Coordinates of C-alpha atoms in Angstrom, one line a residue:
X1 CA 19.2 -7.7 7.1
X2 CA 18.0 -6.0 3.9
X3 CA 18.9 -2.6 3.4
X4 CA 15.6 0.2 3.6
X5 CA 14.9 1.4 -0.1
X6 CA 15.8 4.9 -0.8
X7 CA 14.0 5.3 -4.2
X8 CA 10.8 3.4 -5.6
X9 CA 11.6 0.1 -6.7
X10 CA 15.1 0.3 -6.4
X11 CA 15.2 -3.2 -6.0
X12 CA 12.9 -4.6 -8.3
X13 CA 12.6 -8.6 -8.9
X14 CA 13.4 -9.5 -12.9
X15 CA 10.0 -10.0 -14.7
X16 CA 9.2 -11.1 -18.1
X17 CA 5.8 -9.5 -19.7
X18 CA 3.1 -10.8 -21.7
X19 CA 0.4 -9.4 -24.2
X20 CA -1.4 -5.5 -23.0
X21 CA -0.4 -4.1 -26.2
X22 CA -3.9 -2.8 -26.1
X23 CA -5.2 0.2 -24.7
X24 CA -9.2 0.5 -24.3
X25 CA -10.1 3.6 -22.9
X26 CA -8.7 6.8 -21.3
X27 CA -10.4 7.1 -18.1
X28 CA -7.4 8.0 -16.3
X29 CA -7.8 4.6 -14.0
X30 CA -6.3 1.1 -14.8
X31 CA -5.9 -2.2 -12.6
X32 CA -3.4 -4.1 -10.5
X33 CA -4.4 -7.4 -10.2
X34 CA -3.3 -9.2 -7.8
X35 CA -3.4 -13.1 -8.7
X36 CA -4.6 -16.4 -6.0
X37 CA -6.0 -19.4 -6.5
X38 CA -8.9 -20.1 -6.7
X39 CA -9.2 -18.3 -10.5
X40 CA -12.0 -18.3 -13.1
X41 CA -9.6 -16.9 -14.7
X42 CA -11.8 -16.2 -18.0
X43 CA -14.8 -15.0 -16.7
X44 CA -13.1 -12.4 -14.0
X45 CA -11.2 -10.3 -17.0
X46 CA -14.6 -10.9 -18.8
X47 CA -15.8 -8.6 -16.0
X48 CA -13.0 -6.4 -15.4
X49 CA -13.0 -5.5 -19.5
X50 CA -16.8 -4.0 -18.6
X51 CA -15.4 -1.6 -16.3
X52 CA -13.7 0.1 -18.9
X53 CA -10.0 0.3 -17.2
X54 CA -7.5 1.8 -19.4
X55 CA -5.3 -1.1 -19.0
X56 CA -4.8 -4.4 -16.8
X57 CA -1.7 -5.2 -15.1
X58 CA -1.7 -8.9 -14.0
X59 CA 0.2 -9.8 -11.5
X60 CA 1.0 -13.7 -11.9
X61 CA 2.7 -16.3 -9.4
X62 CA 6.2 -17.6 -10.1
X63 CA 5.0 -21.2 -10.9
X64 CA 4.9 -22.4 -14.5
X65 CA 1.5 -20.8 -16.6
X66 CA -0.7 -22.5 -19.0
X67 CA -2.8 -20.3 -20.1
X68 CA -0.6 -17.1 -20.5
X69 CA -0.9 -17.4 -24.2
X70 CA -4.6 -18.5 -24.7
X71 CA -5.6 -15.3 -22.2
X72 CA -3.0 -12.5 -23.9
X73 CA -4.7 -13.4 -27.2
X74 CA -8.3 -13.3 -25.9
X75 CA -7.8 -9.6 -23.6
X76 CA -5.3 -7.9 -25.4
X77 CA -5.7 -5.2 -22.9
X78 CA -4.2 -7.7 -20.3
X79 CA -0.2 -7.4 -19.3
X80 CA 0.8 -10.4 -17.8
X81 CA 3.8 -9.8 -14.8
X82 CA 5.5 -13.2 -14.6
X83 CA 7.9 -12.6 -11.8
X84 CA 11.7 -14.8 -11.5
X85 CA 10.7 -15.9 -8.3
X86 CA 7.8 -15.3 -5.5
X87 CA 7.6 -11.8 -4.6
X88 CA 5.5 -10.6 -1.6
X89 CA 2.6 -7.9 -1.6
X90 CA 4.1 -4.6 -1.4
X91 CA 6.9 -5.9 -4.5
X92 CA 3.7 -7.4 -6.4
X93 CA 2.0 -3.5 -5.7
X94 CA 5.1 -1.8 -6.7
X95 CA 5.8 -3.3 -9.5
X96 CA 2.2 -3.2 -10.9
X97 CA 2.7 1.0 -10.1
X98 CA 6.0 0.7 -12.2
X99 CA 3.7 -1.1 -14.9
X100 CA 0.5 1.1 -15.7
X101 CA 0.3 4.7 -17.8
X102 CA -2.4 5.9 -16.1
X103 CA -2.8 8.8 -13.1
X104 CA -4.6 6.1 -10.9
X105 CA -4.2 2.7 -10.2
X106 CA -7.2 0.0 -8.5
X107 CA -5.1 -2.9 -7.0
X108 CA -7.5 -5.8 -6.3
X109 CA -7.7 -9.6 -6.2
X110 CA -8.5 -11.8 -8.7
X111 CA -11.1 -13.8 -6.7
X112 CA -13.2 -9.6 -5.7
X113 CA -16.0 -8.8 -7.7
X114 CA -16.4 -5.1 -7.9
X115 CA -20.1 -4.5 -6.8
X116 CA -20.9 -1.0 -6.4
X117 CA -18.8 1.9 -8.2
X118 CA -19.7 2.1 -11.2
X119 CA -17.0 2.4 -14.9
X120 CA -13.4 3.3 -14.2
X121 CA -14.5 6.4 -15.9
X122 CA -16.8 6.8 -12.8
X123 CA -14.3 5.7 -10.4
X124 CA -11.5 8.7 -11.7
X125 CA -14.2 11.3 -11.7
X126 CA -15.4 10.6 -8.3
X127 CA -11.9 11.0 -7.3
X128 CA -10.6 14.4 -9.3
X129 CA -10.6 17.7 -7.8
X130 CA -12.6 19.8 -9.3
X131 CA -11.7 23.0 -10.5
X132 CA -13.8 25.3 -8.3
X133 CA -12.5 23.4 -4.9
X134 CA -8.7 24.1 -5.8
X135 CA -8.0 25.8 -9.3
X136 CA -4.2 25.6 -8.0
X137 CA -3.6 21.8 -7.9
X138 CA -6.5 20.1 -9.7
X139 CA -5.2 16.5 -9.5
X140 CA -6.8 13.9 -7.1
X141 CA -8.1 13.9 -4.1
X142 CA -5.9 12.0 -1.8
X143 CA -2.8 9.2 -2.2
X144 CA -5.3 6.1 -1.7
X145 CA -9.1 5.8 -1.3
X146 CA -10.3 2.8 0.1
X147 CA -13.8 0.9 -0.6
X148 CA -16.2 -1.0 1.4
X149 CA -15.1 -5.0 1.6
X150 CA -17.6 -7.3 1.8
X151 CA -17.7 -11.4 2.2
X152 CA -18.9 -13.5 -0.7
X153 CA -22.5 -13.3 1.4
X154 CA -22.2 -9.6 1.0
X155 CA -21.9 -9.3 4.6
X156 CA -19.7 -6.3 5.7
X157 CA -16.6 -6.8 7.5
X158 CA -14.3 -4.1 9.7
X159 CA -11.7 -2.9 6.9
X160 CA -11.1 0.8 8.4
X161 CA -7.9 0.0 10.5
X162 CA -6.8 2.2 13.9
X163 CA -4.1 2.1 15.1
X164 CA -3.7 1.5 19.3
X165 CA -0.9 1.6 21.5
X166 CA -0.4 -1.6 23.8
X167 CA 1.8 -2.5 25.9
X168 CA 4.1 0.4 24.5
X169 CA 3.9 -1.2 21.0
X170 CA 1.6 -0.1 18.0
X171 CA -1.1 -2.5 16.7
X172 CA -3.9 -2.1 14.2
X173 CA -7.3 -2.1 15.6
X174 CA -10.3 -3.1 12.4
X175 CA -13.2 -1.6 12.3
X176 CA -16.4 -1.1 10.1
X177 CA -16.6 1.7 8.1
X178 CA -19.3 4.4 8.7
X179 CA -18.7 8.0 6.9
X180 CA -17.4 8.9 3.4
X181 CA -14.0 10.2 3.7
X182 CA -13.1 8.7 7.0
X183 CA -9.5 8.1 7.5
X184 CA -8.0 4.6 7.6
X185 CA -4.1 3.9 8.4
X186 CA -3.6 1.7 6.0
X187 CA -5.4 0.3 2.9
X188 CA -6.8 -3.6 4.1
X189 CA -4.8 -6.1 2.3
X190 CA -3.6 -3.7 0.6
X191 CA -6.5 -3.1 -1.8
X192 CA -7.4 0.3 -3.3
X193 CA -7.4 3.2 -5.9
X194 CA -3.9 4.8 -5.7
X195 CA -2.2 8.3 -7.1
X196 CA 0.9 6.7 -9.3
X197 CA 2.7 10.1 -8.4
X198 CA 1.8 10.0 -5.0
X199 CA 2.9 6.6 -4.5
X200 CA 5.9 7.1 -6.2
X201 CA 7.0 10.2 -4.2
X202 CA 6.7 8.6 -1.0
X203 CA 8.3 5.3 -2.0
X204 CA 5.9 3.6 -2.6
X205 CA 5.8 -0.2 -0.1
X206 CA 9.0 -1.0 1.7
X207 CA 9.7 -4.3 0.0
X208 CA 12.6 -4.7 2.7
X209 CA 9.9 -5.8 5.8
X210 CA 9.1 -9.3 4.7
X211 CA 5.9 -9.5 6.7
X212 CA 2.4 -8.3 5.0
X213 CA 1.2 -6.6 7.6
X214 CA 4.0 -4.9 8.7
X215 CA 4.6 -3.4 4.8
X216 CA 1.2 -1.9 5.2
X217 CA 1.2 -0.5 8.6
X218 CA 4.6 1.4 7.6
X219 CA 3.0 2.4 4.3
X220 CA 0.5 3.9 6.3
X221 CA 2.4 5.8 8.9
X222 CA 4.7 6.8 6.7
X223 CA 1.7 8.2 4.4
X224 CA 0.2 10.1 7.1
X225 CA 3.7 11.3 8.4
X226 CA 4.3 12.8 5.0
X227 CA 1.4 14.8 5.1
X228 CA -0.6 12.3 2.5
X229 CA -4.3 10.4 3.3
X230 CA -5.9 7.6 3.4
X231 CA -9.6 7.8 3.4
X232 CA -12.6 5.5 2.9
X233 CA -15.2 5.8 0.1
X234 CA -18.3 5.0 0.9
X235 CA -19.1 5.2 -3.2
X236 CA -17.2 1.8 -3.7
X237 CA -17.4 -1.8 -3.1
X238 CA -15.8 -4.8 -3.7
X239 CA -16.6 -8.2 -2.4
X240 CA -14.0 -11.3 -1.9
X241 CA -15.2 -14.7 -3.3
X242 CA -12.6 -16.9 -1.3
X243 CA -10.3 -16.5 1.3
X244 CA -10.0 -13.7 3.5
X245 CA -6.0 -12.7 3.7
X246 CA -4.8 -12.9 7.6
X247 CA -2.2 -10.7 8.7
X248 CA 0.5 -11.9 10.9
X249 CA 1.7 -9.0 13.3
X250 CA 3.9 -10.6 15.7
X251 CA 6.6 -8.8 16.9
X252 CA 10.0 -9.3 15.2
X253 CA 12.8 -7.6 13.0
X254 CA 10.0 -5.9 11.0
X255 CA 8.4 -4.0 13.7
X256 CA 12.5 -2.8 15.0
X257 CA 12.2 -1.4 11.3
X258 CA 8.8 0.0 11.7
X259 CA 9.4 1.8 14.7
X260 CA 12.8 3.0 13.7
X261 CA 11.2 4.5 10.8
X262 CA 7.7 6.2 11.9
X263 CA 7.5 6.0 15.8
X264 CA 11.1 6.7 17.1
X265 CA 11.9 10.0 14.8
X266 CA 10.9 13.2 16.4
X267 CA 9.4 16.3 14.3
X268 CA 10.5 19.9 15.1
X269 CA 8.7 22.6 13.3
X270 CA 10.4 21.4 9.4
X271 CA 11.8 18.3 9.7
X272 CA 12.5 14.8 11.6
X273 CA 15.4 13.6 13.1
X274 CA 16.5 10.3 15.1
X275 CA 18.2 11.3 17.8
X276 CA 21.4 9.1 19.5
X277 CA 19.2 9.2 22.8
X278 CA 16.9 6.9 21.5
X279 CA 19.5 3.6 20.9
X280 CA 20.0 3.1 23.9
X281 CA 16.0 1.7 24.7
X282 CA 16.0 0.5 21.1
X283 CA 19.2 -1.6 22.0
X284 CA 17.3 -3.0 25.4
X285 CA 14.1 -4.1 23.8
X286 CA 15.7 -5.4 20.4
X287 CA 16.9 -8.6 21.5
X288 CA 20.1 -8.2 19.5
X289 CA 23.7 -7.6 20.2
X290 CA 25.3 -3.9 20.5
X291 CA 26.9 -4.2 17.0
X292 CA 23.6 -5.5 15.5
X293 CA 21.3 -3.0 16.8
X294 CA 23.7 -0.1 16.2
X295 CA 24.2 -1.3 12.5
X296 CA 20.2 -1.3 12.5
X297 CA 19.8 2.0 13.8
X298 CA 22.6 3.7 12.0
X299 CA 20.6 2.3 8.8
X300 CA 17.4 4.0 10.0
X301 CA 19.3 7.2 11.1
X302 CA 21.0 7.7 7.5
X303 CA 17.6 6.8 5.9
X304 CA 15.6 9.5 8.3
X305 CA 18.5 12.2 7.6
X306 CA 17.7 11.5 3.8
X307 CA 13.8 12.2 3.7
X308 CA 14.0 14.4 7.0
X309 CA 12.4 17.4 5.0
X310 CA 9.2 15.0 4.1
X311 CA 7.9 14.8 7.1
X312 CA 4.5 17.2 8.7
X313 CA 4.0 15.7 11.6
X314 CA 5.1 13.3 14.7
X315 CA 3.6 9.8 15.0
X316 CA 1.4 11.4 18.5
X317 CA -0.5 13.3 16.0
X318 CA -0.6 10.4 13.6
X319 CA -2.3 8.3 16.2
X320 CA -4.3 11.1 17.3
X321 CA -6.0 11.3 14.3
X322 CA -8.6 8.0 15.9
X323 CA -8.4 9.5 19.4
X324 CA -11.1 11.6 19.1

């Protein structure tokens, strides 16, 4: 069992970097991208240089690259991320937040197009707090915005995710979005503009669950739990020109994590705790022996007693933010 992170990228995967000595703007906004095949490789960083991003952090698979040196010498404002070995979303997000200079970060896919939205310079003003609505803390808005998704016919597909209670277990519910500034749990496929220091402060993706789905949904809860959001701008859209990315949400060792982490704490008045009361069910519906599932929640305790001050609320008024 890996052990739950306690800083940001604690356990980052070795890297070696290419080209991005370049820096073309200062918008306050750069780019993740996250690499699959199919790539026109040329032609999408021929688009992304019109946007005007500060920088491009490029995310690359763990198989052998051709065309690394040809494309550093051609966008200079590129850094290429060749990772040791394959790394999963939330490491391939982290690291790309470890990666750029700039306030905000927009993590997409090489095979999106971004179709409505405007420069980066655009995209960080949009996004900025302006000084007559809080002359305290004029920073940005929210941890992570999310844009309308689209299929490579333009046709809109449910992206705002819910979460529902079945069957006594959480699952994410996808629907389309509706109203700027709605809230979403979680950002779909992980794709978004993120606050660097928000991300940072809350930990960023727990690299530790090995499942996509499950890296996001605890991202999310944990956001909200913290007292951070996760709203939906109706300003932005991308659309994806292959494959939509499936999530696989079965139940398994990553949900034990989940729930150990954002559903079985309880909140009273300044801080969470994970009371002993609660191993007992965890031990019964875990599947595991006493000595596993005690080492498992023990890990979880310690962790909650570490960040206990961090939470605002309960997971009831998490989920209760779609009940209405």
């Amino acid at each position: 069992m890996n052990i739950i992170p306690t800083t940001f990228n604690e356990n980052i995967t070795p890297y070696t970097a290419v080209g991005g000595k370049e820096r073309i703007a200062s918008t306050g906004i750069s780019a993740v991208i996250l690499n699959r095949p199919p790539l026109a490789r040329r032609s999408f960083f021929q688009e992304i240089e019109k946007t005007g991003f500060d920088n491009v952090i490029s995310i690359e698979s763990c198989a052998p690259h051709y065309d690394i040196e040809e494309l550093a010498g051609r966008f200079p404002f590129v850094r290429f991320i060749l990772p040791e070995k394959a790394i999963n979303l939330g490491e391939q997000i982290n690291l790309g937040a470890s990666e750029i200079q700039s306030p905000l970060f927009f993590v997409l896919r090489s095979d999106m197009k971004i179709i409505a939205g405007g420069t980066a310079r655009r995209l960080a003003e949009r996004l900025r707090i302006k000084k007559e609505e809080n002359e305290v803390n004029p920073g940005f808005k929210r941890l992570c915005t999310v844009p309308i998704l689209t299929n490579s016919n333009y046709e809109i597909f449910p992206s705002i995710v819910t979460p529902v209670t079945r069957k006594r277990k959480i699952q994410s519910v996808f629907l389309e979005p509706h109203n700027d500034g709605e809230f979403t749990l979680y950002p779909f496929d992980g794709i978004g503009i993120y606050d660097k220091q928000r991300f940072i402060h809350i930990g960023g993706y727990d690299t530790s669950l090995k499942e996509m789905s499950w890296q996001l949904m605890d991202f999310g809860f944990r956001s909200h739990l913290w007292g951070e959001e996760i709203a939906f701008s109706s300003h932005l859209k991308l659309s994806y020109e292959g494959e939509l990315s499936i999530e696989n949400s079965s139940i398994e060792e990553n949900y034990r994590r989940f729930y150990l982490k954002n559903l079985a704490p309880v909140y009273r008045s300044d801080y969470a705790h994970l009371p002993l009361y609660r191993f007992i069910s965890f031990m019964f519906n875990s599947g595991e022996n006493i000595f596993s599932s005690w080492k498992e929640f023990r890990e979880s305790r310690n962790w909650v007693i570490k960040n206990k001050f961090r939470w605002k609320c309960d997971a009831r008024t998490v989920t209760g933010k779609w009940d209405k």
